[in-house]
Amino acid sequence: MTQTQYVETRFNLKRRILIVDDEEVERRILENILKDEYKVLLARDGEDALKIMREMPNIISLVLLDLFMPNKNGFEVLEEMREDEELSNIPVIVLTADKTAEVKCLDSGATDFVSKPYNVPEVIRARVQKTIQLYESRHLISLTRDDALTGLLQLEYFKNYVGLALQYYPEVQRDMIVLNINRFHIINELYGRKFGDELLANVGKIIRLYSEENNGVACRAHDDTFYLSLPHDEEPEHILWELHNQLAPDMADIRTRFRMGVYSNVNQTVDCDKQIDCALRACNSIVHSFSNYVAYYDVAMYEKDAYEERLISELDRALEEKQFVLHYQPKYAIQGGKPCPVSAEALVRWNHPELGMISPGVFIPLFENNGLIKRLDMYIWKEAAEQIKRWKDEYGIVFPLSVNVSRVDLLEKDFVETICEIVRDAGIRSTDFMLEVTESAYTQDSKGIIEIVNQLRSIGFHISMDDFGSGYSSLNMVSSLPIDELKLDMGFVRHIHEDVKSYKLVEIVMEIAKLLDVKVVAEGVEIREQHDLLKKLGVHIIQGYYYSKPLPEAEFTKFVEERLNYE
């Protein structure tokens, strides 16, 4: 079965044929011959034909073209089609009574001929059908349409068919569905890959039959995930009942749970990829739920997606207009005499002109997921370095700042050169600019990260391991990691005053720090009890609301002035 035939079967469509002839009688004769099997479009001359083809180049299956017409004749049409990348793929049957023109037409790109007058309709229909079949086969011959395991479509074919359905029948409301076998890898591990493949094959068979019976189309997207495009149904979870009922007899001892995301009544202006994204978002929203098995892409998700799309689209403008502002949270040295502010962490806020102050908890994960965080990080580093210089010029002292550096940043080939240039351009020293690297960055690519960090330390940068204790490899790796400071994960601090285990863990960390000869910073300190216990354990530096929340530059200067009193 060819691609167009498959589409016609699934969606009850007719292929579109364009008849081009300046004689109305000739056009009507051909239309009557073909209209039962095809959707016929009519053009009275070459210019009219080219206009129609350019408006819908991907959905015309065949052109029947008269050679001798006013304005633009058939030869000129063939020439323009051959030079146009999209139109050159449309097959053409020439309509002519002039046998001498056949060779010229073939050289110009024609596929076949139909002789005038049209005395034998059966021959015309046969030539039309054969030409379309040959054309479609030529384009599909190098492709594999079906997934070998399940018999469902491959993803690209699925998206193509959904796109064609939107073009042909935009008035028909449809649902996009994502189906996933929850924790399928556990089934593979417990019962073996062969059993897992048999399960996937059975699921694919059920989905295929269901989609065919409901004039839909389905594919196996990857592994244990399936996509379906179906006519709109107020109760789309019918497919789940089909899966449960048909799989149950053979899988009495296997607990197979499906989750389903539905983009119901899809917006017809939204392309297939976006429809899938919406349904997939709904499906993923219940990945950790054991009570919900169906989720709908709803207004709340749409508004969140729209909001995030807006933030992404406005990043360039926000950077240019300096909508991102730095706030500074002081770090206090607490051992010895009176606590003293020794440095601060630079934290970014987005002061949007219309949306107000946007939390970094919203835009930082968003930019990390979209690969945009590197540009924001660069902005933060420059602003922080310039702030150190301003305080130095105004107060005559250096008040160091620490900035966050992600694994993605460190693995940029020119990162070391970039960070050195920022420090050099600001007129400060590398020792004034501490880099906070999360523990997870070390554990994900330890060898590559260690090489870069060693290079940075040799230049003079101080390295702090941020969120220490949040990973799983800390104690195994920390002895070999190049760091100057351990920054305790907030989880250690939060319950230290009420949980003996938390207290003991911090005690252990302090022993490790002594062994490595590095300082320890505790962040998230909010109350006196936490502060005093951390001081008793020997923690060197405290950061948290106990001393101050993050503050904008104008309000933070009091800490710089306080530090000046210790100089």
XYZ file of C-alpha atoms in Angstrom:
567
model
C 0.000 0.000 0.000
C 1.395 3.401 -0.973
C 1.543 6.426 1.275
C -1.427 8.210 -0.292
C -3.474 5.037 -0.359
C -2.764 4.568 3.351
C -3.922 8.120 4.054
C -7.034 7.565 1.945
C -7.864 4.382 3.853
C -7.380 5.948 7.271
C -9.103 9.257 6.667
C -11.465 8.477 3.761
C -9.624 10.959 1.543
C -9.475 11.361 -2.212
C -6.270 12.189 -4.022
C -6.286 15.597 -5.699
C -5.830 15.892 -9.461
C -5.394 19.185 -11.319
C -6.831 19.343 -14.870
C -5.371 22.163 -16.993
C -7.075 22.916 -20.313
C -8.310 26.147 -21.946
C -11.326 24.359 -23.417
C -14.123 24.107 -20.844
C -15.725 21.148 -22.603
C -12.456 19.182 -22.449
C -12.036 20.019 -18.744
C -15.577 18.865 -17.928
C -15.193 15.586 -19.846
C -12.069 14.684 -17.856
C -13.690 15.838 -14.620
C -16.662 13.531 -15.187
C -14.341 10.614 -15.947
C -12.290 11.075 -12.753
C -14.506 12.733 -10.147
C -15.808 9.497 -8.609
C -12.315 8.395 -7.586
C -10.477 11.687 -7.180
C -10.974 15.245 -5.979
C -10.664 17.292 -9.159
C -9.259 20.823 -9.414
C -9.637 22.832 -12.639
C -7.413 25.447 -14.312
C -8.146 27.229 -17.597
C -4.522 28.092 -18.549
C -0.914 27.659 -17.504
C -0.762 30.700 -15.239
C -3.881 29.613 -13.378
C -2.401 26.107 -12.990
C 0.915 27.298 -11.585
C -0.883 29.514 -9.081
C -2.934 26.563 -7.801
C 0.102 24.276 -7.622
C 2.138 26.811 -5.657
C -0.696 27.214 -3.178
C -0.829 23.455 -2.474
C 2.351 21.792 -3.778
C 2.343 18.929 -1.292
C -1.196 17.686 -1.732
C -1.657 17.524 -5.530
C -1.124 13.942 -6.633
C -1.156 14.510 -10.393
C -1.475 17.194 -13.107
C -3.272 16.547 -16.429
C -1.803 19.234 -18.683
C -2.918 20.450 -22.100
C -0.032 21.642 -24.296
C -1.591 24.405 -26.365
C -3.157 27.175 -24.269
C -3.140 30.988 -24.167
C -1.096 33.044 -21.616
C 1.248 30.165 -20.778
C 1.316 26.916 -22.737
C 2.027 23.414 -21.471
C 5.709 23.467 -22.396
C 6.223 26.644 -20.388
C 4.374 25.133 -17.419
C 6.596 22.024 -17.558
C 9.690 24.202 -17.664
C 8.643 26.241 -14.598
C 7.691 23.109 -12.705
C 11.071 21.544 -13.437
C 12.877 24.619 -12.065
C 10.747 24.758 -8.907
C 11.967 22.352 -6.183
C 8.485 21.704 -4.757
C 6.598 21.505 -8.057
C 9.175 19.274 -9.718
C 7.938 16.370 -7.588
C 4.391 16.467 -8.990
C 3.868 13.955 -11.855
C 2.395 15.293 -15.104
C 0.350 13.542 -17.802
C 0.232 15.576 -21.002
C -3.056 15.970 -22.880
C -2.433 16.236 -26.625
C -3.401 15.027 -30.061
C 0.086 15.920 -31.403
C 2.198 12.735 -31.371
C 5.295 14.684 -32.485
C 5.374 16.550 -29.150
C 5.884 13.433 -27.020
C 9.710 13.424 -26.994
C 9.888 17.122 -26.161
C 7.397 16.649 -23.347
C 9.366 13.746 -21.866
C 12.530 15.845 -22.006
C 10.634 18.597 -20.174
C 9.601 16.296 -17.342
C 6.247 14.794 -18.353
C 5.501 11.279 -17.111
C 2.895 9.993 -19.589
C 0.413 10.991 -22.304
C -3.325 10.861 -22.846
C -4.461 11.294 -26.422
C -7.374 13.447 -27.469
C -10.256 12.901 -27.903
C -11.096 11.014 -24.693
C -12.964 8.078 -26.235
C -11.970 5.372 -23.726
C -12.496 6.543 -20.105
C -11.203 3.237 -18.686
C -7.805 3.793 -20.288
C -7.584 7.305 -18.867
C -8.459 6.125 -15.372
C -5.926 3.292 -15.621
C -3.146 5.646 -16.767
C -3.935 8.098 -13.983
C -3.948 5.377 -11.323
C -0.730 3.809 -12.595
C 1.099 7.134 -12.746
C 0.147 8.036 -9.169
C 1.139 4.599 -7.893
C 4.517 4.725 -9.646
C 5.183 8.219 -8.343
C 4.331 7.328 -4.757
C 6.360 4.122 -4.889
C 9.390 6.046 -6.128
C 9.306 8.300 -3.087
C 8.683 5.496 -0.582
C 11.013 2.837 -1.948
C 13.942 3.846 0.291
C 11.827 4.194 3.419
C 10.541 1.683 5.951
C 7.040 2.624 6.935
C 6.253 0.187 9.686
C 7.908 -0.594 12.987
C 9.168 -4.171 12.687
C 8.183 -5.221 16.214
C 4.666 -3.775 16.525
C 3.505 -3.270 12.942
C 2.675 0.346 13.758
C 3.945 3.268 11.735
C 7.366 4.756 12.187
C 7.263 8.214 13.770
C 8.041 10.219 10.636
C 5.270 8.514 8.679
C 2.861 9.100 11.533
C 3.637 12.812 11.564
C 3.295 12.978 7.814
C -0.150 11.376 7.851
C -1.371 13.592 10.665
C -0.158 16.621 8.716
C -2.002 15.481 5.618
C -5.176 14.919 7.614
C -4.960 18.485 8.906
C -4.553 19.753 5.342
C -7.371 17.709 3.847
C -9.936 17.918 6.647
C -9.199 20.881 8.923
C -12.824 20.876 10.024
C -12.594 17.398 11.610
C -11.749 17.576 15.313
C -9.105 15.118 16.491
C -7.351 14.021 19.678
C -3.620 13.437 20.044
C -2.829 10.690 22.550
C 0.434 9.539 24.095
C 0.443 6.076 25.673
C 3.287 4.822 27.839
C 3.870 1.518 29.616
C 4.841 2.687 33.069
C 8.161 1.314 34.377
C 8.517 -0.968 31.379
C 12.221 -1.429 32.119
C 11.243 -3.314 35.293
C 9.276 -5.825 33.193
C 12.334 -6.313 30.988
C 14.551 -6.844 34.001
C 12.199 -9.292 35.745
C 11.004 -11.348 32.781
C 13.614 -10.784 30.093
C 13.786 -8.784 26.879
C 12.067 -11.487 24.845
C 9.009 -11.279 27.063
C 9.154 -7.481 26.901
C 9.222 -7.587 23.094
C 6.225 -9.917 23.048
C 4.347 -7.499 25.280
C 5.191 -4.574 23.012
C 4.085 -6.563 19.958
C 0.729 -7.365 21.598
C 0.236 -3.768 22.680
C 1.062 -2.612 19.158
C -1.454 -5.030 17.642
C -4.239 -3.809 19.962
C -3.427 -0.156 19.270
C -3.244 -0.759 15.517
C -6.640 -2.465 15.360
C -8.201 0.159 17.595
C -6.892 3.035 15.478
C -8.001 1.362 12.232
C -11.509 0.741 13.579
C -11.757 4.377 14.632
C -10.336 5.955 11.448
C -7.168 6.935 13.249
C -3.462 6.447 12.847
C -0.852 5.282 15.374
C 2.875 4.789 15.735
C 5.444 3.395 18.117
C 7.446 6.504 18.908
C 10.253 4.786 20.819
C 10.706 1.899 23.228
C 7.500 1.738 25.295
C 5.786 4.923 24.060
C 3.024 5.122 21.457
C 1.289 8.050 19.712
C -2.280 7.986 18.369
C -4.215 10.550 16.352
C -7.943 9.776 16.511
C -11.228 11.526 15.771
C -12.310 13.420 18.867
C -13.857 11.255 21.575
C -15.342 12.522 24.829
C -13.998 9.369 26.489
C -10.618 8.681 24.844
C -9.610 6.279 27.630
C -11.538 3.562 25.753
C -8.174 2.491 24.367
C -7.009 1.756 27.921
C -9.946 -0.580 28.491
C -9.123 -2.357 25.241
C -5.520 -2.850 26.349
C -6.518 -4.026 29.804
C -9.195 -6.460 28.599
C -7.124 -8.003 25.815
C -3.850 -8.262 27.722
C -5.330 -9.517 31.009
C -5.855 -13.209 30.074
C -2.209 -13.706 29.079
C -0.717 -11.530 31.803
C -2.523 -12.511 34.972
C 0.714 -12.457 36.978
C 2.138 -9.297 35.407
C 1.083 -5.893 36.634
C 1.196 -3.740 33.522
C 0.129 -0.170 34.085
C -0.395 2.328 31.301
C -0.478 6.078 31.584
C -2.052 8.263 28.956
C -1.723 11.919 28.031
C -4.459 13.474 25.893
C -4.473 16.684 23.905
C -8.217 16.733 23.336
C -9.860 18.532 20.431
C -6.516 19.717 19.128
C -6.102 23.212 17.767
C -6.031 22.641 14.015
C -3.469 25.404 13.504
C -1.005 23.499 15.699
C 1.366 21.197 13.819
C 1.864 17.536 14.667
C 5.079 18.031 16.660
C 3.393 20.565 18.918
C 0.357 18.317 19.371
C 2.657 15.493 20.462
C 4.512 17.804 22.843
C 1.227 18.814 24.502
C -0.006 15.236 24.913
C 3.430 14.136 26.116
C 3.473 16.932 28.679
C 0.140 15.704 30.035
C 1.392 12.100 30.124
C 4.579 13.064 31.974
C 2.599 15.017 34.559
C 1.411 11.718 36.092
C 4.635 9.743 35.788
C 4.959 9.488 39.583
C 1.269 9.034 40.310
C -0.162 5.615 41.125
C -3.772 6.751 41.269
C -4.054 8.708 38.003
C -3.705 6.956 34.672
C -5.079 9.659 32.343
C -4.084 13.315 32.176
C -5.373 15.999 29.826
C -3.465 18.905 28.398
C -5.539 21.641 29.994
C -5.747 25.394 30.341
C -3.294 25.448 33.242
C -0.679 23.546 31.238
C -1.310 25.753 28.216
C -0.907 28.909 30.267
C 2.298 27.585 31.846
C 3.669 26.617 28.425
C 2.686 30.000 26.988
C 4.320 31.740 29.940
C 7.527 29.767 29.517
C 7.552 30.368 25.762
C 7.252 34.061 26.459
C 10.185 33.993 28.865
C 12.319 32.124 26.345
C 11.421 34.497 23.517
C 12.171 37.564 25.653
C 15.588 36.483 26.941
C 17.544 38.484 24.347
C 15.611 41.642 25.075
C 15.930 41.115 28.827
C 19.708 40.767 28.585
C 19.997 43.810 26.358
C 17.842 45.964 28.667
C 19.509 44.629 31.841
C 16.226 43.348 33.250
C 18.246 40.733 35.111
C 19.549 42.191 38.348
C 21.902 40.689 40.896
C 21.088 40.320 44.554
C 23.789 39.515 47.063
C 23.599 37.282 50.142
C 26.407 37.801 52.644
C 28.604 35.033 53.985
C 29.835 35.453 57.560
C 32.981 34.018 59.084
C 31.836 32.853 62.508
C 34.898 31.314 64.148
C 37.010 33.426 66.472
C 35.636 36.758 67.654
C 32.720 38.752 66.335
C 31.134 37.363 63.124
C 32.378 39.229 60.059
C 30.989 39.444 56.488
C 33.782 38.081 54.302
C 32.107 37.598 50.933
C 28.730 37.102 49.271
C 27.003 34.947 46.710
C 25.655 36.678 43.598
C 22.095 35.534 42.859
C 20.085 36.613 39.850
C 16.549 38.005 39.756
C 14.468 38.944 36.706
C 12.777 42.309 37.049
C 10.390 42.051 34.107
C 8.781 45.356 33.038
C 5.321 43.753 32.710
C 5.433 40.530 34.745
C 7.234 41.984 37.728
C 9.910 40.133 39.690
C 10.253 36.585 38.378
C 11.678 33.932 40.674
C 14.921 32.248 39.562
C 13.200 28.990 40.484
C 11.064 29.570 37.389
C 13.459 30.807 34.716
C 16.737 29.092 35.639
C 15.432 25.481 35.206
C 13.652 26.637 32.054
C 16.834 28.046 30.519
C 18.829 25.014 31.642
C 16.417 22.704 29.818
C 16.536 24.847 26.677
C 20.299 25.356 26.557
C 20.008 29.107 27.139
C 21.536 29.148 30.612
C 25.046 29.754 29.249
C 24.061 33.187 27.972
C 22.481 34.148 31.280
C 25.502 32.840 33.210
C 27.822 34.981 31.104
C 25.728 38.036 31.937
C 25.801 37.213 35.675
C 29.581 36.722 35.717
C 30.202 40.048 34.020
C 27.806 41.915 36.327
C 29.336 40.316 39.436
C 32.905 41.081 38.354
C 32.013 44.700 37.633
C 30.292 44.945 41.037
C 33.472 43.860 42.821
C 35.322 46.612 40.963
C 32.717 49.262 41.887
C 32.954 48.395 45.582
C 36.741 48.483 45.348
C 36.692 51.925 43.730
C 34.155 53.305 46.212
C 35.358 51.774 49.489
C 38.966 50.930 48.770
C 38.515 47.273 49.758
C 37.890 44.031 47.908
C 34.628 42.290 48.794
C 34.760 38.900 47.009
C 31.757 37.371 45.298
C 30.946 33.792 44.355
C 29.012 32.858 41.215
C 27.442 29.600 40.105
C 29.039 27.652 37.271
C 27.220 24.722 35.687
C 28.629 21.558 34.214
C 27.550 22.815 30.783
C 29.563 26.005 31.313
C 32.692 24.134 32.371
C 32.607 21.881 29.313
C 32.535 24.820 26.900
C 35.845 24.671 25.056
C 36.655 28.339 25.716
C 35.299 28.559 29.271
C 38.646 29.161 31.011
C 39.583 31.847 28.522
C 36.137 33.457 28.895
C 36.147 33.628 32.691
C 39.727 34.971 32.706
C 38.766 37.655 30.216
C 35.786 38.731 32.346
C 38.000 39.093 35.425
C 40.701 40.899 33.459
C 38.280 43.331 31.817
C 36.729 44.187 35.204
C 40.129 44.943 36.681
C 39.920 42.452 39.556
C 41.922 39.400 40.635
C 40.904 35.789 40.082
C 41.150 35.252 43.864
C 38.276 37.738 44.307
C 35.950 35.682 42.149
C 34.947 32.314 43.622
C 33.321 29.710 41.364
C 30.638 27.467 42.864
C 30.385 24.118 41.060
C 27.639 21.688 42.055
C 28.610 18.258 43.305
C 26.570 16.646 40.501
C 28.862 18.295 37.917
C 31.810 16.323 39.272
C 29.951 13.014 39.419
C 28.602 13.234 35.853
C 31.922 13.826 34.091
C 34.561 13.714 36.792
C 37.642 13.385 34.615
C 36.826 16.248 32.250
C 35.602 18.549 35.023
C 38.617 17.851 37.243
C 41.010 18.810 34.435
C 39.243 22.134 33.909
C 38.959 22.891 37.631
C 42.672 22.163 38.143
C 43.424 24.630 35.365
C 41.219 27.277 36.995
C 42.849 26.783 40.418
C 46.304 27.100 38.889
C 45.264 30.528 37.611
C 44.110 31.565 41.077
C 40.358 30.928 41.153
C 38.912 29.424 44.336
C 36.511 26.549 43.778
C 33.587 25.746 46.044
C 31.735 22.440 45.786
C 28.101 23.515 46.010
C 25.298 21.303 47.396
C 27.815 18.931 48.971
C 26.052 15.810 50.214
C 23.186 15.902 47.728
C 24.803 13.299 45.455
C 25.703 9.650 45.934
C 29.433 9.620 45.239
C 30.621 12.393 47.540
C 32.595 10.383 50.085
C 34.142 8.132 47.435
C 35.267 10.977 45.228
C 35.886 13.973 47.432
C 39.437 12.990 48.431
C 40.589 13.328 44.819
C 38.600 16.414 43.840
C 40.304 19.794 43.396
C 38.331 22.112 45.704
C 38.982 24.901 48.195
C 35.651 24.802 49.979
C 32.750 22.479 50.758
C 29.327 24.096 50.763
C 26.895 21.967 52.735
C 23.605 21.052 51.135
C 20.694 22.776 52.917
C 19.296 19.384 53.900
C 22.086 18.987 56.464
C 21.353 22.340 58.063
C 17.568 22.349 58.102
C 17.128 19.779 60.884
C 20.478 19.940 62.663
C 18.924 21.443 65.799
C 16.222 18.769 66.111
C 17.694 15.626 64.555
C 20.720 13.809 65.982
C 21.458 12.140 62.632
C 21.729 15.492 60.841
C 24.076 16.721 63.561
C 26.252 13.621 63.280
C 26.422 13.909 59.491
C 27.708 17.476 59.721
C 30.233 16.258 62.289
C 31.468 13.683 59.788
C 31.693 16.320 57.034
C 33.806 18.503 59.309
C 36.220 15.605 59.854
C 36.502 15.146 56.089
C 37.096 18.889 55.629
C 39.878 18.836 58.193
C 41.482 15.886 56.439
C 41.332 17.717 53.106
C 42.281 21.070 54.649
C 39.306 22.911 53.108
C 36.796 25.332 54.570
C 33.142 24.494 55.114
C 30.249 26.834 54.314
C 26.727 26.170 55.607
C 23.909 27.817 53.688
C 20.244 28.011 54.544
C 20.901 28.963 58.159
C 17.766 30.634 59.487
C 17.666 30.417 63.286
C 19.980 30.857 66.252
C 19.962 27.173 67.228
C 21.256 26.142 63.803
C 23.894 28.868 63.862
C 25.248 27.952 67.299
C 25.440 24.226 66.607
C 27.267 24.816 63.310
C 29.725 27.125 65.052
C 30.290 24.497 67.764
C 31.048 21.894 65.090
C 33.665 24.176 63.532
C 31.840 25.358 60.378
C 33.845 28.295 59.043
C 31.275 30.357 57.165
C 27.515 30.855 57.478
C 25.112 31.978 54.761
C 21.373 32.338 55.198
C 18.432 34.394 56.411
C 19.850 34.358 59.951
C 22.147 37.149 58.750
C 20.328 38.394 55.672
C 18.215 37.451 52.718
C 19.667 38.224 49.251
C 19.611 42.007 48.752
C 19.959 44.378 45.786
C 23.156 46.414 45.503
C 21.782 49.546 47.186
C 20.731 47.657 50.316
C 23.736 45.366 50.411
C 26.306 48.140 50.744
C 25.834 48.087 54.557
C 27.603 44.710 54.637
C 30.471 46.087 52.563
C 30.715 48.996 54.988
C 30.610 46.581 57.929
C 33.485 44.663 56.385
C 35.375 47.955 56.006
C 35.278 48.374 59.776
C 37.268 45.142 60.143
C 39.997 46.223 57.753
